[in-house]
Short mmCIF file of C-alpha atoms and ligand atoms in Angstrom, two decimals:
data_model
loop_
_atom_site.label_atom_id
_atom_site.label_comp_id
_atom_site.label_asym_id
_atom_site.label_seq_id
_atom_site.Cartn_x
_atom_site.Cartn_y
_atom_site.Cartn_z
CA MET A 1 -0.26 -0.04 0.32
CA ALA A 2 1.49 3.10 -0.93
CA GLN A 3 2.75 5.26 2.36
CA HIS A 4 1.77 9.20 1.93
CA THR A 5 2.98 11.16 4.77
CA THR A 6 0.38 14.30 4.88
CA LEU A 7 0.07 13.53 8.60
CA ALA A 8 3.06 12.22 9.35
CA GLY A 9 4.33 11.93 12.85
CA ARG A 10 0.16 12.95 14.76
CA VAL A 11 -1.41 10.48 16.48
CA ALA A 12 -4.67 10.17 16.59
CA LEU A 13 -7.84 8.62 18.41
CA VAL A 14 -10.81 7.15 16.81
CA THR A 15 -13.62 6.20 18.71
CA GLY A 16 -15.60 2.77 17.29
CA GLY A 17 -12.39 2.73 15.64
CA ASN A 18 -12.49 -0.83 14.98
CA ARG A 19 -15.15 -1.38 12.05
CA GLY A 20 -16.99 -0.17 9.87
CA ILE A 21 -16.57 4.00 8.77
CA GLY A 22 -13.95 4.41 12.22
CA ALA A 23 -12.01 0.84 10.71
CA GLY A 24 -12.03 3.10 7.31
CA ILE A 25 -10.83 6.47 8.95
CA SER A 26 -8.01 4.29 11.12
CA ARG A 27 -6.53 2.76 7.91
CA VAL A 28 -6.47 6.46 6.03
CA LEU A 29 -5.31 8.04 8.92
CA ALA A 30 -2.42 5.47 9.21
CA GLN A 31 -1.30 5.74 5.59
CA GLN A 32 -1.27 9.23 6.13
CA GLY A 33 1.12 8.82 8.46
CA CYS A 34 -0.83 8.33 11.74
CA ALA A 35 -0.11 6.52 14.37
CA VAL A 36 -3.77 5.76 15.20
CA ALA A 37 -5.46 4.13 18.83
CA ILE A 38 -8.03 2.28 17.78
CA ASN A 39 -10.88 2.44 20.61
CA TYR A 40 -13.89 0.04 20.52
CA ARG A 41 -16.60 -0.94 22.47
CA ALA A 42 -16.86 -5.33 22.64
CA ASP A 43 -15.62 -6.69 19.16
CA GLN A 44 -11.88 -7.22 20.08
CA ALA A 45 -11.62 -9.26 17.10
CA SER A 46 -12.00 -6.61 14.17
CA ALA A 47 -10.17 -4.30 16.13
CA GLU A 48 -7.28 -6.64 15.92
CA LYS A 49 -8.20 -7.10 12.88
CA THR A 50 -7.77 -3.68 11.97
CA ARG A 51 -4.77 -3.14 13.92
CA VAL A 52 -2.91 -5.86 12.08
CA GLY A 53 -4.08 -4.36 8.48
CA ILE A 54 -2.41 -1.71 9.04
CA GLU A 55 0.46 -3.21 10.43
CA THR A 56 1.15 -5.41 7.65
CA ALA A 57 0.39 -2.09 5.75
CA GLY A 58 3.71 -0.54 7.53
CA GLY A 59 1.58 1.61 9.90
CA GLN A 60 1.31 2.24 13.49
CA ALA A 61 -1.63 1.22 15.75
CA ARG A 62 -2.81 -0.14 18.97
CA ILE A 63 -5.98 -1.22 20.47
CA TYR A 64 -8.07 0.19 23.92
CA ALA A 65 -11.59 -1.35 24.78
CA CYS A 66 -13.89 1.03 26.44
CA ASP A 67 -17.61 1.48 26.73
CA ILE A 68 -17.46 5.78 25.73
CA GLY A 69 -21.42 6.47 26.70
CA ALA A 70 -21.07 4.68 30.70
CA ALA A 71 -18.81 7.35 32.47
CA TYR A 72 -16.24 10.26 32.08
CA ALA A 73 -13.54 8.54 34.00
CA PRO A 74 -12.65 6.14 32.39
CA VAL A 75 -13.01 7.87 28.77
CA ARG A 76 -10.35 9.82 30.89
CA ASP A 77 -7.97 6.71 32.00
CA MET A 78 -8.11 5.56 28.16
CA VAL A 79 -7.24 8.94 26.23
CA ASP A 80 -4.84 9.58 29.00
CA ARG A 81 -3.00 5.79 28.78
CA ILE A 82 -2.90 6.75 24.76
CA ALA A 83 -0.81 9.49 25.27
CA ALA A 84 1.43 7.64 27.32
CA ASP A 85 1.42 4.72 24.83
CA PHE A 86 2.28 7.07 22.10
CA GLY A 87 4.16 10.51 24.02
CA LYS A 88 0.59 12.45 22.73
CA LEU A 89 -2.53 12.86 21.28
CA ASP A 90 -3.15 15.66 18.50
CA ILE A 91 -6.50 13.82 16.74
CA LEU A 92 -9.50 13.20 18.38
CA VAL A 93 -12.06 11.84 15.79
CA SER A 94 -15.46 10.89 17.60
CA ASN A 95 -16.71 7.87 15.28
CA ALA A 96 -18.56 5.86 17.84
CA GLY A 97 -21.65 5.68 17.36
CA VAL A 98 -25.92 3.50 17.84
CA ASN A 99 -29.22 3.89 16.04
CA ILE A 100 -31.87 2.14 17.47
CA PRO A 101 -35.21 0.36 15.58
CA ALA A 102 -37.81 3.40 14.45
CA MET A 103 -40.11 4.33 17.18
CA SER A 104 -42.49 7.49 17.60
CA THR A 105 -41.97 9.75 19.98
CA ALA A 106 -45.34 9.06 20.98
CA GLU A 107 -44.31 5.56 21.94
CA MET A 108 -40.34 6.21 22.67
CA ASP A 109 -38.94 3.48 25.13
CA LEU A 110 -37.25 5.96 27.06
CA ASP A 111 -34.63 3.77 27.92
CA GLN A 112 -33.38 3.17 24.15
CA MET A 113 -33.87 6.78 24.17
CA ARG A 114 -31.44 7.55 26.76
CA GLN A 115 -28.66 4.66 25.44
CA VAL A 116 -28.42 6.36 21.87
CA MET A 117 -27.62 9.34 24.32
CA ASP A 118 -25.03 8.01 25.90
CA ALA A 119 -23.20 6.30 23.66
CA ASN A 120 -23.72 9.41 20.52
CA PHE A 121 -24.34 12.37 22.71
CA TYR A 122 -22.40 11.57 26.06
CA GLY A 123 -19.93 9.30 24.44
CA ALA A 124 -18.20 12.51 21.76
CA LEU A 125 -18.72 14.68 25.22
CA TYR A 126 -15.88 12.62 27.50
CA SER A 127 -13.97 11.83 24.73
CA VAL A 128 -13.22 15.82 23.74
CA LYS A 129 -13.51 16.49 27.24
CA ALA A 130 -10.26 14.15 28.19
CA ALA A 131 -8.85 14.86 24.87
CA THR A 132 -8.76 19.16 25.24
CA PRO A 133 -5.49 19.17 27.64
CA HIS A 134 -3.78 16.58 25.00
CA LEU A 135 -4.50 18.18 22.22
CA ARG A 136 -3.95 22.41 23.47
CA ARG A 137 -0.14 20.82 23.86
CA ALA A 138 0.24 19.25 20.68
CA GLY A 139 0.71 22.98 19.07
CA ARG A 140 -1.99 21.65 16.62
CA GLY A 141 -5.06 19.58 17.72
CA ASP A 142 -8.08 18.69 15.82
CA ALA A 143 -10.84 17.09 16.87
CA VAL A 144 -13.18 15.95 13.74
CA PHE A 145 -17.10 14.66 14.88
CA ILE A 146 -18.74 11.96 12.57
CA SER A 147 -22.50 13.18 12.56
CA SER A 148 -25.16 12.29 10.19
CA ILE A 149 -27.12 13.64 7.31
CA SER A 150 -30.10 13.15 10.32
CA ALA A 151 -28.88 15.92 12.30
CA ILE A 152 -30.94 17.71 9.81
CA LYS A 153 -33.10 15.80 7.67
CA LEU A 154 -34.97 15.02 11.52
CA PRO A 155 -36.95 11.78 9.43
CA ALA A 156 -39.97 10.88 11.02
CA LEU A 157 -39.67 8.09 13.69
CA ARG A 158 -35.70 8.50 14.31
CA MET A 159 -35.64 11.35 16.46
CA PRO A 160 -33.15 9.77 19.75
CA TYR A 161 -30.36 9.69 16.64
CA GLY A 162 -31.84 13.24 14.53
CA ALA A 163 -31.35 14.25 18.68
CA SER A 164 -28.05 12.71 19.78
CA LYS A 165 -26.67 14.06 16.23
CA GLY A 166 -27.74 17.52 16.54
CA ALA A 167 -26.65 17.46 19.83
CA LEU A 168 -23.51 16.80 18.68
CA GLU A 169 -23.27 19.68 16.30
CA ALA A 170 -24.06 22.34 19.12
CA LEU A 171 -21.25 20.44 20.78
CA ALA A 172 -18.52 20.09 17.94
CA ILE A 173 -19.84 24.32 16.74
CA THR A 174 -19.49 25.71 20.58
CA TYR A 175 -15.82 23.10 21.12
CA SER A 176 -14.60 24.52 17.73
CA LYS A 177 -15.68 28.57 18.75
CA GLU A 178 -13.60 28.25 22.28
CA GLU A 179 -11.06 26.45 20.93
CA VAL A 180 -9.47 28.18 18.23
CA ARG A 181 -7.46 30.19 20.81
CA HIS A 182 -5.61 27.42 22.05
CA GLY A 183 -5.06 26.07 18.05
CA ILE A 184 -7.22 23.01 17.65
CA ARG A 185 -9.69 22.80 14.50
CA ALA A 186 -12.95 21.37 14.80
CA ASN A 187 -14.83 20.59 11.93
CA ILE A 188 -18.26 18.28 11.55
CA ILE A 189 -18.42 15.79 8.25
CA ARG A 190 -22.23 14.53 7.66
CA PRO A 191 -22.64 11.50 5.94
CA GLY A 192 -24.94 10.32 3.71
CA LEU A 193 -25.49 6.37 3.46
CA ILE A 194 -22.22 4.35 3.87
CA GLU A 195 -21.88 0.98 3.51
CA THR A 196 -21.41 -1.06 7.15
CA GLU A 197 -23.29 -2.91 8.81
CA MET A 198 -25.38 0.10 10.37
CA GLY A 199 -26.14 1.55 6.91
CA GLU A 200 -26.98 -2.20 5.49
CA LYS A 201 -30.08 -1.47 8.34
CA VAL A 202 -30.53 1.47 6.49
CA VAL A 203 -31.49 0.20 3.42
CA GLN A 204 -33.70 -2.37 4.97
CA ARG A 205 -35.77 0.70 6.44
CA ARG A 206 -35.99 1.45 3.03
CA GLY A 207 -37.35 -1.81 1.90
CA LEU A 208 -34.51 -2.80 0.27
CA LYS A 209 -32.84 -6.52 0.85
CA ASN A 210 -29.90 -5.92 1.40
CA LEU A 211 -26.79 -3.42 0.42
CA GLU A 212 -26.50 -5.24 -2.75
CA GLU A 213 -29.75 -4.60 -3.94
CA ALA A 214 -28.73 -0.81 -3.42
CA TYR A 215 -25.36 -0.78 -4.92
CA ARG A 216 -27.97 -1.12 -8.23
CA ILE A 217 -30.09 2.10 -7.86
CA ALA A 218 -26.92 3.95 -6.22
CA PRO A 219 -25.26 7.03 -7.55
CA TYR A 220 -22.23 6.76 -9.45
CA GLY A 221 -22.71 3.63 -10.06
CA ARG A 222 -21.05 2.06 -5.99
CA LEU A 223 -22.43 2.96 -2.60
CA CYS A 224 -20.07 5.68 -0.92
CA GLN A 225 -17.17 3.50 1.79
CA PRO A 226 -15.17 4.05 5.21
CA GLU A 227 -12.49 4.95 2.94
CA ASP A 228 -14.67 7.96 1.66
CA ILE A 229 -15.72 9.36 5.53
CA GLY A 230 -11.64 8.96 6.12
CA ARG A 231 -10.15 11.13 3.66
CA ALA A 232 -12.54 13.78 4.35
CA VAL A 233 -11.31 13.03 8.08
CA ALA A 234 -7.59 13.10 6.55
CA PHE A 235 -8.38 16.55 4.18
CA LEU A 236 -9.40 18.44 7.64
CA CYS A 237 -6.28 17.30 9.40
CA SER A 238 -4.13 18.52 6.96
CA ASP A 239 -2.28 21.85 6.26
CA ALA A 240 -4.72 22.57 3.68
CA ALA A 241 -7.71 22.75 5.76
CA SER A 242 -5.58 24.64 8.28
CA TYR A 243 -8.26 27.74 8.36
CA MET A 244 -11.18 25.77 8.32
CA THR A 245 -12.93 25.07 11.78
CA GLY A 246 -17.01 24.95 13.13
CA THR A 247 -17.13 24.04 9.52
CA THR A 248 -19.41 20.96 8.35
CA LEU A 249 -18.69 18.57 5.55
CA THR A 250 -21.23 16.49 4.28
CA VAL A 251 -20.16 13.04 1.86
CA ASP A 252 -23.88 11.87 0.75
CA GLY A 253 -23.41 11.78 -3.27
CA GLY A 254 -26.20 13.98 -3.04
CA GLY A 255 -28.32 12.91 -0.59
CA LEU A 256 -30.69 9.88 -0.28
CA ASP A 257 -33.51 10.72 -2.70
CA TRP A 258 -32.34 8.33 -4.53
CA LEU A 259 -33.48 5.25 -2.18
CA PRO A 260 -36.72 4.08 -1.26
CA PRO A 261 -38.68 6.60 0.98
CA VAL A 262 -39.06 5.28 4.86
CA ALA A 263 -41.19 1.93 5.72
CA LYS A 264 -44.24 3.10 8.11
CA THR A 265 -43.41 0.86 11.20
P1 LIG B 1 -21.64 0.19 12.77
O1 LIG B 1 -22.36 0.47 13.60
O2 LIG B 1 -20.74 -0.41 11.83
O3 LIG B 1 -20.35 0.69 14.23
C1 LIG B 1 -20.35 1.17 15.17
C2 LIG B 1 -18.86 1.36 16.06
O4 LIG B 1 -19.56 1.73 17.21
C3 LIG B 1 -18.23 -0.12 16.03
O5 LIG B 1 -16.93 0.67 15.95
C4 LIG B 1 -18.95 -0.17 18.25
O6 LIG B 1 -17.78 -0.49 17.92
C5 LIG B 1 -18.81 1.93 18.14
N1 LIG B 1 -19.92 1.66 19.31
C6 LIG B 1 -20.79 2.08 19.22
N2 LIG B 1 -20.86 2.44 20.71
C7 LIG B 1 -20.16 2.42 21.22
C8 LIG B 1 -19.88 3.24 22.84
N3 LIG B 1 -20.25 2.95 23.92
N4 LIG B 1 -17.91 3.04 23.14
C9 LIG B 1 -17.60 3.02 22.11
N5 LIG B 1 -17.96 2.12 20.88
C10 LIG B 1 -18.90 2.68 20.84
O7 LIG B 1 -21.64 1.78 12.42
P2 LIG B 1 -20.97 2.70 11.43
O8 LIG B 1 -18.97 2.75 11.46
O9 LIG B 1 -21.77 2.69 9.86
O10 LIG B 1 -21.37 4.12 11.74
C11 LIG B 1 -19.25 4.81 12.46
C12 LIG B 1 -20.64 6.64 12.42
O11 LIG B 1 -20.98 7.04 11.54
C13 LIG B 1 -21.74 6.92 13.70
O12 LIG B 1 -21.27 8.12 14.42
C14 LIG B 1 -22.70 6.65 13.08
O13 LIG B 1 -24.30 7.25 13.51
C15 LIG B 1 -21.94 7.58 11.66
N6 LIG B 1 -23.13 7.70 10.46
C16 LIG B 1 -23.35 6.15 9.98
C17 LIG B 1 -23.92 6.17 9.15
C18 LIG B 1 -23.55 4.79 8.02
O14 LIG B 1 -24.35 4.96 6.88
N7 LIG B 1 -23.65 3.87 8.01
C19 LIG B 1 -23.96 7.47 7.79
C20 LIG B 1 -24.21 8.56 9.13
C21 LIG B 1 -24.03 8.70 10.17
P3 LIG B 1 -18.51 -2.39 19.01
O15 LIG B 1 -17.70 -3.00 17.45
O16 LIG B 1 -17.37 -2.88 20.08
O17 LIG B 1 -19.81 -2.64 19.17
#
């Protein structure tokens, strides 16, 4: 694999970096010269696989288990351990996230609502709070928050996910303004449909059998890959984006209008 060194010498934490979009982000950052700390919650096998793939390609990676939405202290301990292991931490990619089955607000399962907020919002808050002292020390620090086009589309029956991503974006924009004076850039990426386990559930809710069926009707003859998001992250962390903060990049191939509408439950 060709090694580019746009991000040579930098150290990145990718939450949920073991599989799906996070694994694509981890691989692209490693290709561009970052040492990568791969966080995962439960799936150690995929974390090991992503780590081995990076190392086989000549990159540097380690894996770190932590449920980032459960409480602040374990996240802080993990972040401090990463900085000690690699000597610093200067990029945080807040990617970990969950979704739940469609349900109306009137019939909301409140425990599931909390689970979504814990993973998608509090996990990001704990991560960025713990990472900030390290990012400030780095001279240039970058925080990239993986949101979703759902944050602005706010589809019916998806309130927990939309609310969690809206709150995540409020956190990211506010944080970007607070940290300008400390040399930190904070930006948002809004993916559309990406080819991952979560992406497969999205197409099934819209009446397609699987992702293969989606391929036949997708824009540009393909589905968006985790690496497409990885390249957007790498750009935002690079010198090419050194004057960008508090901004949002949408990576969705022009929207999801090519998919059938969400089926009613
Ligand atoms: P997947 O379901 O494929 O993977 C989810 C990832 O998040 C896993 O790595 C998982 O770890 C991790 N994770 C979930 N909860 C926690 C937690 N509490 N602590 C630590 N890690 C956690 O999702 P995607 O890769 O598709 O999604 C990644 C991000 O992109 C999410 O924020 C999602 O909302 C967003 N997104 C995805 C889209 C898509 O179409 N796929 C579209 C728009 C946005 P583990 O494997 O250990 O459980």
